[in-house]
């Protein structure tokens, strides 16, 4: 697509596409986190932090909408729908696992780093080419880094609680 554009237009199109991709990724994150919250009986601090991050994620979606509106660009319905569906399927497949909380924790940690990479890349383009929205992207990046750090710090607690519940009651009780 960029072959008929000059270099500046091509990079602007790359930035716009990156914004659309980030929007779809945030929609996917919502489809992953929302079902998890409903199933976290034995991990209330995880449920509380996920609820907070769901609120942050909704704000991130709004920020991306705001940035895209400034470029007369809108979200990609197909990307949003496709990634939301795949996120929902991932959440459903984890819910059937005996070690659901562990699988969700690993997946959430990896997903946060995917989002960190996406926002970092958009910030580089925005800074290097003077595109609007960098401050809003930095705010979202800080939130994603904070969530990834929280998961990393909580993982030992989650694993220990899971192991204790598993040893006492078996996998069906320990999972969520």
PDB file of C-alpha atoms in Angstrom:
ATOM      1  CA  UNK A   1       0.000   0.000   0.000  1.00  0.00           C
ATOM      2  CA  UNK A   2       2.792   2.422   0.863  1.00  0.00           C
ATOM      3  CA  UNK A   3       4.550   1.990  -2.500  1.00  0.00           C
ATOM      4  CA  UNK A   4       2.643   4.898  -4.103  1.00  0.00           C
ATOM      5  CA  UNK A   5       3.250   7.238  -1.169  1.00  0.00           C
ATOM      6  CA  UNK A   6       6.221   9.467  -0.400  1.00  0.00           C
ATOM      7  CA  UNK A   7       8.327   8.548   2.648  1.00  0.00           C
ATOM      8  CA  UNK A   8       6.464  10.868   5.064  1.00  0.00           C
ATOM      9  CA  UNK A   9       3.063   9.645   3.919  1.00  0.00           C
ATOM     10  CA  UNK A  10       4.229   6.049   4.154  1.00  0.00           C
ATOM     11  CA  UNK A  11       5.386   6.474   7.748  1.00  0.00           C
ATOM     12  CA  UNK A  12       2.158   8.292   8.632  1.00  0.00           C
ATOM     13  CA  UNK A  13       0.202   5.343   7.218  1.00  0.00           C
ATOM     14  CA  UNK A  14       2.410   2.999   9.275  1.00  0.00           C
ATOM     15  CA  UNK A  15       1.609   5.056  12.383  1.00  0.00           C
ATOM     16  CA  UNK A  16      -2.116   5.033  11.650  1.00  0.00           C
ATOM     17  CA  UNK A  17      -2.027   1.276  11.107  1.00  0.00           C
ATOM     18  CA  UNK A  18      -0.122   0.858  14.372  1.00  0.00           C
ATOM     19  CA  UNK A  19      -2.812   2.870  16.159  1.00  0.00           C
ATOM     20  CA  UNK A  20      -5.526   0.655  14.665  1.00  0.00           C
ATOM     21  CA  UNK A  21      -3.556  -2.436  15.688  1.00  0.00           C
ATOM     22  CA  UNK A  22      -3.104  -1.135  19.245  1.00  0.00           C
ATOM     23  CA  UNK A  23      -6.838  -0.427  19.422  1.00  0.00           C
ATOM     24  CA  UNK A  24      -7.609  -4.005  18.379  1.00  0.00           C
ATOM     25  CA  UNK A  25      -5.078  -5.357  20.888  1.00  0.00           C
ATOM     26  CA  UNK A  26      -6.751  -3.401  23.685  1.00  0.00           C
ATOM     27  CA  UNK A  27     -10.122  -4.814  22.645  1.00  0.00           C
ATOM     28  CA  UNK A  28      -8.536  -8.266  22.766  1.00  0.00           C
ATOM     29  CA  UNK A  29      -7.194  -7.531  26.246  1.00  0.00           C
ATOM     30  CA  UNK A  30     -10.701  -6.671  27.418  1.00  0.00           C
ATOM     31  CA  UNK A  31     -12.059  -9.933  26.004  1.00  0.00           C
ATOM     32  CA  UNK A  32      -9.351 -11.834  27.878  1.00  0.00           C
ATOM     33  CA  UNK A  33      -9.555 -10.059  31.240  1.00  0.00           C
ATOM     34  CA  UNK A  34     -13.311  -9.666  31.633  1.00  0.00           C
ATOM     35  CA  UNK A  35     -14.149 -13.403  31.884  1.00  0.00           C
ATOM     36  CA  UNK A  36     -11.175 -13.953  34.197  1.00  0.00           C
ATOM     37  CA  UNK A  37     -12.517 -11.522  36.801  1.00  0.00           C
ATOM     38  CA  UNK A  38     -15.737 -13.498  37.111  1.00  0.00           C
ATOM     39  CA  UNK A  39     -13.843 -16.679  38.004  1.00  0.00           C
ATOM     40  CA  UNK A  40     -11.322 -15.558  40.640  1.00  0.00           C
ATOM     41  CA  UNK A  41     -12.899 -16.811  43.851  1.00  0.00           C
ATOM     42  CA  UNK A  42      -9.619 -17.652  45.635  1.00  0.00           C
ATOM     43  CA  UNK A  43      -7.566 -14.766  44.271  1.00  0.00           C
ATOM     44  CA  UNK A  44      -9.427 -11.552  45.241  1.00  0.00           C
ATOM     45  CA  UNK A  45      -6.384  -9.303  44.854  1.00  0.00           C
ATOM     46  CA  UNK A  46      -5.977 -10.532  41.273  1.00  0.00           C
ATOM     47  CA  UNK A  47      -9.651  -9.840  40.569  1.00  0.00           C
ATOM     48  CA  UNK A  48      -9.332  -6.354  42.063  1.00  0.00           C
ATOM     49  CA  UNK A  49      -6.229  -5.521  39.998  1.00  0.00           C
ATOM     50  CA  UNK A  50      -7.810  -6.915  36.825  1.00  0.00           C
ATOM     51  CA  UNK A  51     -10.902  -4.761  37.409  1.00  0.00           C
ATOM     52  CA  UNK A  52      -8.668  -1.707  37.756  1.00  0.00           C
ATOM     53  CA  UNK A  53      -6.760  -2.644  34.613  1.00  0.00           C
ATOM     54  CA  UNK A  54     -10.014  -3.184  32.716  1.00  0.00           C
ATOM     55  CA  UNK A  55     -10.868   0.427  33.586  1.00  0.00           C
ATOM     56  CA  UNK A  56      -7.395   1.525  32.437  1.00  0.00           C
ATOM     57  CA  UNK A  57      -7.793  -0.468  29.240  1.00  0.00           C
ATOM     58  CA  UNK A  58     -11.103   1.214  28.480  1.00  0.00           C
ATOM     59  CA  UNK A  59      -9.326   4.558  28.941  1.00  0.00           C
ATOM     60  CA  UNK A  60      -6.540   3.375  26.626  1.00  0.00           C
ATOM     61  CA  UNK A  61      -9.128   2.550  23.969  1.00  0.00           C
ATOM     62  CA  UNK A  62     -10.560   6.063  24.379  1.00  0.00           C
ATOM     63  CA  UNK A  63      -7.086   7.595  24.074  1.00  0.00           C
ATOM     64  CA  UNK A  64      -6.427   5.647  20.902  1.00  0.00           C
ATOM     65  CA  UNK A  65      -9.794   6.779  19.521  1.00  0.00           C
ATOM     66  CA  UNK A  66      -8.829  10.372  20.320  1.00  0.00           C
ATOM     67  CA  UNK A  67      -5.440  10.066  18.619  1.00  0.00           C
ATOM     68  CA  UNK A  68      -6.931   8.371  15.556  1.00  0.00           C
ATOM     69  CA  UNK A  69      -9.626  11.047  15.267  1.00  0.00           C
ATOM     70  CA  UNK A  70      -6.838  13.626  15.015  1.00  0.00           C
ATOM     71  CA  UNK A  71      -5.531  11.789  11.958  1.00  0.00           C
ATOM     72  CA  UNK A  72      -9.006  11.328  10.481  1.00  0.00           C
ATOM     73  CA  UNK A  73      -8.548   7.605  11.060  1.00  0.00           C
ATOM     74  CA  UNK A  74     -10.908   5.189  12.727  1.00  0.00           C
ATOM     75  CA  UNK A  75     -10.511   1.789  14.279  1.00  0.00           C
ATOM     76  CA  UNK A  76     -10.541  -1.344  12.187  1.00  0.00           C
ATOM     77  CA  UNK A  77     -13.781  -3.163  12.960  1.00  0.00           C
ATOM     78  CA  UNK A  78     -12.377  -6.352  11.423  1.00  0.00           C
ATOM     79  CA  UNK A  79      -9.211  -6.222  13.566  1.00  0.00           C
ATOM     80  CA  UNK A  80     -11.182  -5.364  16.704  1.00  0.00           C
ATOM     81  CA  UNK A  81     -13.637  -8.196  16.125  1.00  0.00           C
ATOM     82  CA  UNK A  82     -11.003 -10.745  15.129  1.00  0.00           C
ATOM     83  CA  UNK A  83      -8.734 -10.107  18.094  1.00  0.00           C
ATOM     84  CA  UNK A  84     -11.656  -9.865  20.527  1.00  0.00           C
ATOM     85  CA  UNK A  85     -12.886 -13.253  19.357  1.00  0.00           C
ATOM     86  CA  UNK A  86      -9.439 -14.823  19.679  1.00  0.00           C
ATOM     87  CA  UNK A  87      -9.072 -13.314  23.154  1.00  0.00           C
ATOM     88  CA  UNK A  88     -12.427 -14.733  24.178  1.00  0.00           C
ATOM     89  CA  UNK A  89     -11.447 -18.163  22.894  1.00  0.00           C
ATOM     90  CA  UNK A  90      -8.155 -18.020  24.807  1.00  0.00           C
ATOM     91  CA  UNK A  91      -9.984 -17.101  28.007  1.00  0.00           C
ATOM     92  CA  UNK A  92     -12.451 -19.937  27.460  1.00  0.00           C
ATOM     93  CA  UNK A  93      -9.706 -22.488  26.831  1.00  0.00           C
ATOM     94  CA  UNK A  94      -7.904 -21.471  30.023  1.00  0.00           C
ATOM     95  CA  UNK A  95     -11.141 -21.764  32.024  1.00  0.00           C
ATOM     96  CA  UNK A  96     -11.217 -25.481  31.262  1.00  0.00           C
ATOM     97  CA  UNK A  97      -7.684 -26.022  32.549  1.00  0.00           C
ATOM     98  CA  UNK A  98      -7.122 -27.312  36.045  1.00  0.00           C
ATOM     99  CA  UNK A  99      -4.437 -24.682  36.541  1.00  0.00           C
ATOM    100  CA  UNK A 100      -6.463 -21.807  35.063  1.00  0.00           C
ATOM    101  CA  UNK A 101      -5.042 -19.131  37.380  1.00  0.00           C
ATOM    102  CA  UNK A 102      -1.486 -20.081  36.442  1.00  0.00           C
ATOM    103  CA  UNK A 103      -2.171 -20.153  32.698  1.00  0.00           C
ATOM    104  CA  UNK A 104      -3.999 -16.827  32.897  1.00  0.00           C
ATOM    105  CA  UNK A 105      -1.166 -15.273  34.888  1.00  0.00           C
ATOM    106  CA  UNK A 106       1.447 -16.413  32.361  1.00  0.00           C
ATOM    107  CA  UNK A 107      -0.676 -15.278  29.418  1.00  0.00           C
ATOM    108  CA  UNK A 108      -1.490 -11.920  31.026  1.00  0.00           C
ATOM    109  CA  UNK A 109       2.192 -11.276  31.758  1.00  0.00           C
ATOM    110  CA  UNK A 110       3.166 -12.065  28.161  1.00  0.00           C
ATOM    111  CA  UNK A 111       0.260 -10.017  26.796  1.00  0.00           C
ATOM    112  CA  UNK A 112       1.280  -6.962  28.835  1.00  0.00           C
ATOM    113  CA  UNK A 113       4.733  -7.166  27.271  1.00  0.00           C
ATOM    114  CA  UNK A 114       3.169  -7.380  23.812  1.00  0.00           C
ATOM    115  CA  UNK A 115       1.265  -4.172  24.583  1.00  0.00           C
ATOM    116  CA  UNK A 116       4.435  -2.557  25.956  1.00  0.00           C
ATOM    117  CA  UNK A 117       6.204  -3.319  22.672  1.00  0.00           C
ATOM    118  CA  UNK A 118       3.296  -1.937  20.618  1.00  0.00           C
ATOM    119  CA  UNK A 119       3.127   1.323  22.567  1.00  0.00           C
ATOM    120  CA  UNK A 120       6.924   1.686  22.598  1.00  0.00           C
ATOM    121  CA  UNK A 121       7.004   1.325  18.812  1.00  0.00           C
ATOM    122  CA  UNK A 122       4.243   3.886  18.329  1.00  0.00           C
ATOM    123  CA  UNK A 123       6.073   6.315  20.605  1.00  0.00           C
ATOM    124  CA  UNK A 124       9.261   5.948  18.544  1.00  0.00           C
ATOM    125  CA  UNK A 125       7.359   6.745  15.348  1.00  0.00           C
ATOM    126  CA  UNK A 126       5.516   9.616  16.995  1.00  0.00           C
ATOM    127  CA  UNK A 127       8.691  11.160  18.385  1.00  0.00           C
ATOM    128  CA  UNK A 128      10.819  10.644  15.286  1.00  0.00           C
ATOM    129  CA  UNK A 129       8.220  12.002  12.852  1.00  0.00           C
ATOM    130  CA  UNK A 130       6.474  14.571  15.054  1.00  0.00           C
ATOM    131  CA  UNK A 131       3.089  12.846  15.099  1.00  0.00           C
ATOM    132  CA  UNK A 132       0.462  13.836  17.640  1.00  0.00           C
ATOM    133  CA  UNK A 133      -0.567  11.565  20.477  1.00  0.00           C
ATOM    134  CA  UNK A 134       2.784  10.677  22.009  1.00  0.00           C
ATOM    135  CA  UNK A 135       1.860  11.936  25.483  1.00  0.00           C
ATOM    136  CA  UNK A 136      -1.303   9.827  25.493  1.00  0.00           C
ATOM    137  CA  UNK A 137       0.662   6.801  24.276  1.00  0.00           C
ATOM    138  CA  UNK A 138       3.226   7.328  27.052  1.00  0.00           C
ATOM    139  CA  UNK A 139       0.435   7.301  29.629  1.00  0.00           C
ATOM    140  CA  UNK A 140      -0.864   3.978  28.273  1.00  0.00           C
ATOM    141  CA  UNK A 141       2.683   2.599  28.201  1.00  0.00           C
ATOM    142  CA  UNK A 142       3.150   3.495  31.881  1.00  0.00           C
ATOM    143  CA  UNK A 143      -0.086   1.682  32.740  1.00  0.00           C
ATOM    144  CA  UNK A 144       0.954  -1.427  30.815  1.00  0.00           C
ATOM    145  CA  UNK A 145       4.376  -1.455  32.467  1.00  0.00           C
ATOM    146  CA  UNK A 146       2.756  -1.090  35.892  1.00  0.00           C
ATOM    147  CA  UNK A 147       0.432  -4.016  35.195  1.00  0.00           C
ATOM    148  CA  UNK A 148       3.279  -6.212  33.943  1.00  0.00           C
ATOM    149  CA  UNK A 149       5.316  -5.337  37.034  1.00  0.00           C
ATOM    150  CA  UNK A 150       2.351  -6.111  39.303  1.00  0.00           C
ATOM    151  CA  UNK A 151       1.863  -9.522  37.688  1.00  0.00           C
ATOM    152  CA  UNK A 152       5.569 -10.285  38.027  1.00  0.00           C
ATOM    153  CA  UNK A 153       5.529  -9.331  41.707  1.00  0.00           C
ATOM    154  CA  UNK A 154       2.318 -11.288  42.374  1.00  0.00           C
ATOM    155  CA  UNK A 155       3.289 -14.449  40.530  1.00  0.00           C
ATOM    156  CA  UNK A 156       5.050 -16.055  43.541  1.00  0.00           C
ATOM    157  CA  UNK A 157       1.969 -15.404  45.697  1.00  0.00           C
ATOM    158  CA  UNK A 158      -0.346 -16.831  43.051  1.00  0.00           C
ATOM    159  CA  UNK A 159       1.791 -19.929  42.564  1.00  0.00           C
ATOM    160  CA  UNK A 160       2.074 -20.546  46.314  1.00  0.00           C
ATOM    161  CA  UNK A 161      -1.661 -20.084  46.890  1.00  0.00           C
ATOM    162  CA  UNK A 162      -2.462 -22.349  43.950  1.00  0.00           C
ATOM    163  CA  UNK A 163      -0.069 -25.018  45.245  1.00  0.00           C
ATOM    164  CA  UNK A 164      -1.597 -24.852  48.729  1.00  0.00           C
ATOM    165  CA  UNK A 165      -5.163 -25.088  47.447  1.00  0.00           C
ATOM    166  CA  UNK A 166      -4.167 -27.847  45.039  1.00  0.00           C
ATOM    167  CA  UNK A 167      -2.498 -29.856  47.810  1.00  0.00           C
ATOM    168  CA  UNK A 168      -5.485 -29.408  50.114  1.00  0.00           C
ATOM    169  CA  UNK A 169      -8.444 -29.661  47.711  1.00  0.00           C
ATOM    170  CA  UNK A 170      -7.249 -30.649  44.240  1.00  0.00           C
ATOM    171  CA  UNK A 171      -7.149 -28.822  40.932  1.00  0.00           C
ATOM    172  CA  UNK A 172     -10.859 -27.965  40.663  1.00  0.00           C
ATOM    173  CA  UNK A 173     -10.755 -25.809  43.809  1.00  0.00           C
ATOM    174  CA  UNK A 174      -7.321 -24.291  43.211  1.00  0.00           C
ATOM    175  CA  UNK A 175      -7.886 -23.159  39.623  1.00  0.00           C
ATOM    176  CA  UNK A 176      -9.776 -19.922  40.193  1.00  0.00           C
TER     177      UNK A 176
END
